[in-house]
């Protein structure tokens, strides 16, 4: 039960301080689940981010649901996996819901306020920095890996796939086709060859 409480408090912290949406939250999530608690490895975290990207819904909620399930299972009971999943998802959503209810009430009154506008402008660069931090964490995981080979799980093929998808995105290719093509390429590269 202590583990489930830690999970709830970790995702509550992520929910309160995760300004800027899912991508900006990735560095906070990675810090909590990989660095602070060791619930996942860097490679597992990168896999969760990829899966959270291709499933419907916000990335923070999708990752919270899966990570909560995994952490809950560590208690040894299947039902704790479901409880962990529900707790993490609730914890990451609760701060945003609470803040949005409070902000919605006052935002229209404070819309032209110079202090509020200044605060919003001040948060924009921070959000961009957090998104860039999340991208760098996924591209260059920490070197203090626990498992052999985990610290450098991105190889030349990964960079080639990244470049292909980036070029496809630049050329306005269908994102669904890019995801499917990347999955097929990953199967061929990593399991056939």
CSV table of C-alpha atoms in Angstrom, one decimal:
chain,number,residue,atom,x,y,z
A,1,UNK,CA,0.0,0.0,0.0
A,2,UNK,CA,3.0,2.3,0.6
A,3,UNK,CA,4.0,1.8,-3.0
A,4,UNK,CA,0.5,2.8,-4.2
A,5,UNK,CA,0.6,5.9,-2.0
A,6,UNK,CA,4.1,6.8,-3.5
A,7,UNK,CA,2.6,6.3,-7.0
A,8,UNK,CA,-0.4,8.6,-6.2
A,9,UNK,CA,1.8,11.3,-4.7
A,10,UNK,CA,4.3,11.2,-7.6
A,11,UNK,CA,1.6,11.6,-10.2
A,12,UNK,CA,-0.1,14.3,-8.2
A,13,UNK,CA,3.2,16.2,-8.2
A,14,UNK,CA,3.5,15.6,-12.0
A,15,UNK,CA,-0.1,16.9,-12.4
A,16,UNK,CA,0.5,20.0,-10.4
A,17,UNK,CA,3.8,21.0,-12.0
A,18,UNK,CA,3.3,19.7,-15.6
A,19,UNK,CA,2.6,22.9,-17.3
A,20,UNK,CA,2.4,22.8,-21.1
A,21,UNK,CA,0.8,19.5,-21.7
A,22,UNK,CA,2.0,16.0,-22.3
A,23,UNK,CA,5.4,16.6,-23.9
A,24,UNK,CA,6.4,19.1,-21.3
A,25,UNK,CA,5.4,16.6,-18.6
A,26,UNK,CA,7.7,13.9,-20.0
A,27,UNK,CA,10.8,15.1,-18.2
A,28,UNK,CA,8.9,15.2,-14.9
A,29,UNK,CA,7.4,11.8,-15.5
A,30,UNK,CA,10.9,10.4,-16.4
A,31,UNK,CA,12.4,11.9,-13.3
A,32,UNK,CA,9.8,10.4,-11.0
A,33,UNK,CA,9.4,6.9,-12.5
A,34,UNK,CA,13.0,6.2,-13.7
A,35,UNK,CA,15.3,8.4,-11.7
A,36,UNK,CA,13.6,8.9,-8.3
A,37,UNK,CA,11.7,5.5,-7.9
A,38,UNK,CA,13.3,3.2,-10.5
A,39,UNK,CA,9.9,1.8,-11.5
A,40,UNK,CA,11.0,1.7,-15.1
A,41,UNK,CA,14.3,1.7,-17.0
A,42,UNK,CA,15.1,4.3,-19.6
A,43,UNK,CA,14.4,1.9,-22.4
A,44,UNK,CA,11.0,0.9,-20.9
A,45,UNK,CA,10.2,4.6,-20.5
A,46,UNK,CA,10.9,5.3,-24.1
A,47,UNK,CA,8.7,2.4,-25.1
A,48,UNK,CA,5.9,3.7,-22.9
A,49,UNK,CA,6.2,7.1,-24.5
A,50,UNK,CA,6.0,5.6,-28.0
A,51,UNK,CA,3.0,3.5,-27.1
A,52,UNK,CA,1.3,6.5,-25.4
A,53,UNK,CA,1.9,8.5,-28.6
A,54,UNK,CA,0.1,6.1,-30.9
A,55,UNK,CA,-2.9,5.3,-28.6
A,56,UNK,CA,-5.8,7.7,-28.4
A,57,UNK,CA,-5.7,10.3,-25.6
A,58,UNK,CA,-3.2,12.6,-23.9
A,59,UNK,CA,0.3,11.2,-23.5
A,60,UNK,CA,0.5,12.0,-19.7
A,61,UNK,CA,-2.8,10.1,-19.0
A,62,UNK,CA,-1.9,7.1,-21.2
A,63,UNK,CA,1.5,6.8,-19.6
A,64,UNK,CA,0.1,7.2,-16.1
A,65,UNK,CA,-2.4,4.4,-16.7
A,66,UNK,CA,0.2,2.0,-17.9
A,67,UNK,CA,2.9,2.9,-15.3
A,68,UNK,CA,0.3,2.8,-12.6
A,69,UNK,CA,-0.6,-0.7,-13.6
A,70,UNK,CA,3.0,-1.8,-13.7
A,71,UNK,CA,3.7,-0.3,-10.3
A,72,UNK,CA,0.5,-1.8,-8.8
A,73,UNK,CA,1.5,-5.2,-10.0
A,74,UNK,CA,4.7,-5.0,-8.0
A,75,UNK,CA,2.7,-5.4,-4.9
A,76,UNK,CA,2.0,-9.0,-6.0
A,77,UNK,CA,-1.8,-8.7,-6.5
A,78,UNK,CA,-3.5,-8.4,-9.9
A,79,UNK,CA,-6.2,-6.1,-8.5
A,80,UNK,CA,-3.5,-3.8,-7.3
A,81,UNK,CA,-2.4,-3.3,-10.9
A,82,UNK,CA,-5.9,-2.0,-11.7
A,83,UNK,CA,-5.9,0.2,-8.5
A,84,UNK,CA,-2.5,1.6,-9.4
A,85,UNK,CA,-3.7,2.4,-12.9
A,86,UNK,CA,-6.7,4.2,-11.6
A,87,UNK,CA,-4.7,6.1,-8.9
A,88,UNK,CA,-2.0,7.3,-11.2
A,89,UNK,CA,-4.6,8.4,-13.8
A,90,UNK,CA,-6.7,10.2,-11.2
A,91,UNK,CA,-3.7,11.8,-9.7
A,92,UNK,CA,-2.4,13.2,-13.0
A,93,UNK,CA,-5.8,14.5,-14.0
A,94,UNK,CA,-7.0,15.9,-10.6
A,95,UNK,CA,-4.8,19.0,-10.5
A,96,UNK,CA,-5.6,20.1,-14.0
A,97,UNK,CA,-9.3,19.6,-13.4
A,98,UNK,CA,-9.2,21.6,-10.2
A,99,UNK,CA,-7.1,24.4,-11.6
A,100,UNK,CA,-9.2,24.7,-14.7
A,101,UNK,CA,-12.4,25.0,-12.7
A,102,UNK,CA,-10.8,27.8,-10.6
A,103,UNK,CA,-9.1,29.5,-13.6
A,104,UNK,CA,-12.3,29.4,-15.7
A,105,UNK,CA,-14.1,31.3,-13.1
A,106,UNK,CA,-11.6,34.1,-12.9
A,107,UNK,CA,-9.9,34.1,-16.4
A,108,UNK,CA,-12.5,36.1,-18.2
A,109,UNK,CA,-12.3,38.8,-15.5
A,110,UNK,CA,-8.5,38.8,-15.6
A,111,UNK,CA,-8.1,38.4,-19.4
A,112,UNK,CA,-6.8,41.9,-20.0
A,113,UNK,CA,-4.8,42.0,-16.7
A,114,UNK,CA,-1.1,42.9,-17.4
A,115,UNK,CA,0.1,40.6,-14.6
A,116,UNK,CA,-1.8,37.6,-15.9
A,117,UNK,CA,-0.6,38.3,-19.5
A,118,UNK,CA,3.0,38.6,-18.2
A,119,UNK,CA,2.8,35.3,-16.4
A,120,UNK,CA,1.5,33.6,-19.5
A,121,UNK,CA,4.3,35.0,-21.6
A,122,UNK,CA,6.8,34.0,-19.0
A,123,UNK,CA,5.6,30.4,-19.0
A,124,UNK,CA,5.9,29.9,-22.8
A,125,UNK,CA,9.7,29.6,-22.9
A,126,UNK,CA,9.6,27.3,-20.0
A,127,UNK,CA,7.2,25.0,-21.7
A,128,UNK,CA,9.4,25.0,-24.9
A,129,UNK,CA,12.4,24.2,-22.7
A,130,UNK,CA,10.6,21.3,-21.0
A,131,UNK,CA,9.5,19.8,-24.3
A,132,UNK,CA,13.1,20.1,-25.6
A,133,UNK,CA,14.3,18.5,-22.3
A,134,UNK,CA,11.9,15.6,-22.9
A,135,UNK,CA,13.2,15.1,-26.4
A,136,UNK,CA,16.8,15.1,-25.2
A,137,UNK,CA,16.0,12.6,-22.4
A,138,UNK,CA,14.5,10.2,-25.0
A,139,UNK,CA,17.4,10.7,-27.5
A,140,UNK,CA,20.2,10.5,-25.0
A,141,UNK,CA,19.2,8.5,-21.9
A,142,UNK,CA,21.2,8.8,-18.7
A,143,UNK,CA,24.5,7.0,-18.6
A,144,UNK,CA,23.9,5.5,-15.1
A,145,UNK,CA,21.8,2.7,-16.6
A,146,UNK,CA,21.1,-0.4,-14.5
A,147,UNK,CA,20.9,-2.8,-17.3
A,148,UNK,CA,23.7,-3.5,-19.8
A,149,UNK,CA,23.2,-1.8,-23.1
A,150,UNK,CA,20.3,0.3,-21.8
A,151,UNK,CA,22.3,3.6,-21.7
A,152,UNK,CA,22.7,3.6,-25.5
A,153,UNK,CA,19.6,1.9,-26.8
A,154,UNK,CA,19.4,4.4,-29.7
A,155,UNK,CA,21.5,3.1,-32.6
A,156,UNK,CA,22.2,4.1,-36.2
A,157,UNK,CA,19.0,2.5,-37.4
A,158,UNK,CA,17.0,4.6,-34.9
A,159,UNK,CA,18.6,7.8,-36.3
A,160,UNK,CA,17.8,6.7,-39.9
A,161,UNK,CA,14.2,6.0,-39.0
A,162,UNK,CA,14.0,9.4,-37.2
A,163,UNK,CA,15.4,11.1,-40.3
A,164,UNK,CA,12.9,9.3,-42.6
A,165,UNK,CA,9.9,10.3,-40.4
A,166,UNK,CA,11.2,13.8,-40.1
A,167,UNK,CA,11.5,14.1,-43.9
A,168,UNK,CA,8.0,12.5,-44.3
A,169,UNK,CA,6.6,15.0,-41.8
A,170,UNK,CA,8.3,17.9,-43.6
A,171,UNK,CA,6.8,16.7,-46.9
A,172,UNK,CA,3.3,16.6,-45.2
A,173,UNK,CA,3.0,12.8,-45.4
A,174,UNK,CA,0.0,11.2,-43.6
A,175,UNK,CA,1.0,10.7,-39.9
A,176,UNK,CA,-0.8,7.3,-39.7
A,177,UNK,CA,1.3,6.1,-42.7
A,178,UNK,CA,4.5,7.3,-41.1
A,179,UNK,CA,3.6,5.4,-37.8
A,180,UNK,CA,2.7,2.2,-39.7
A,181,UNK,CA,5.8,2.5,-41.9
A,182,UNK,CA,8.0,3.0,-38.8
A,183,UNK,CA,6.5,-0.1,-37.1
A,184,UNK,CA,7.1,-2.2,-40.2
A,185,UNK,CA,10.6,-0.9,-40.6
A,186,UNK,CA,11.3,-1.6,-36.9
A,187,UNK,CA,10.1,-5.2,-37.2
A,188,UNK,CA,12.2,-5.7,-40.3
A,189,UNK,CA,15.3,-4.1,-38.9
A,190,UNK,CA,15.3,-5.5,-35.4
A,191,UNK,CA,13.7,-8.9,-35.8
A,192,UNK,CA,14.3,-10.0,-39.3
A,193,UNK,CA,17.8,-8.9,-40.0
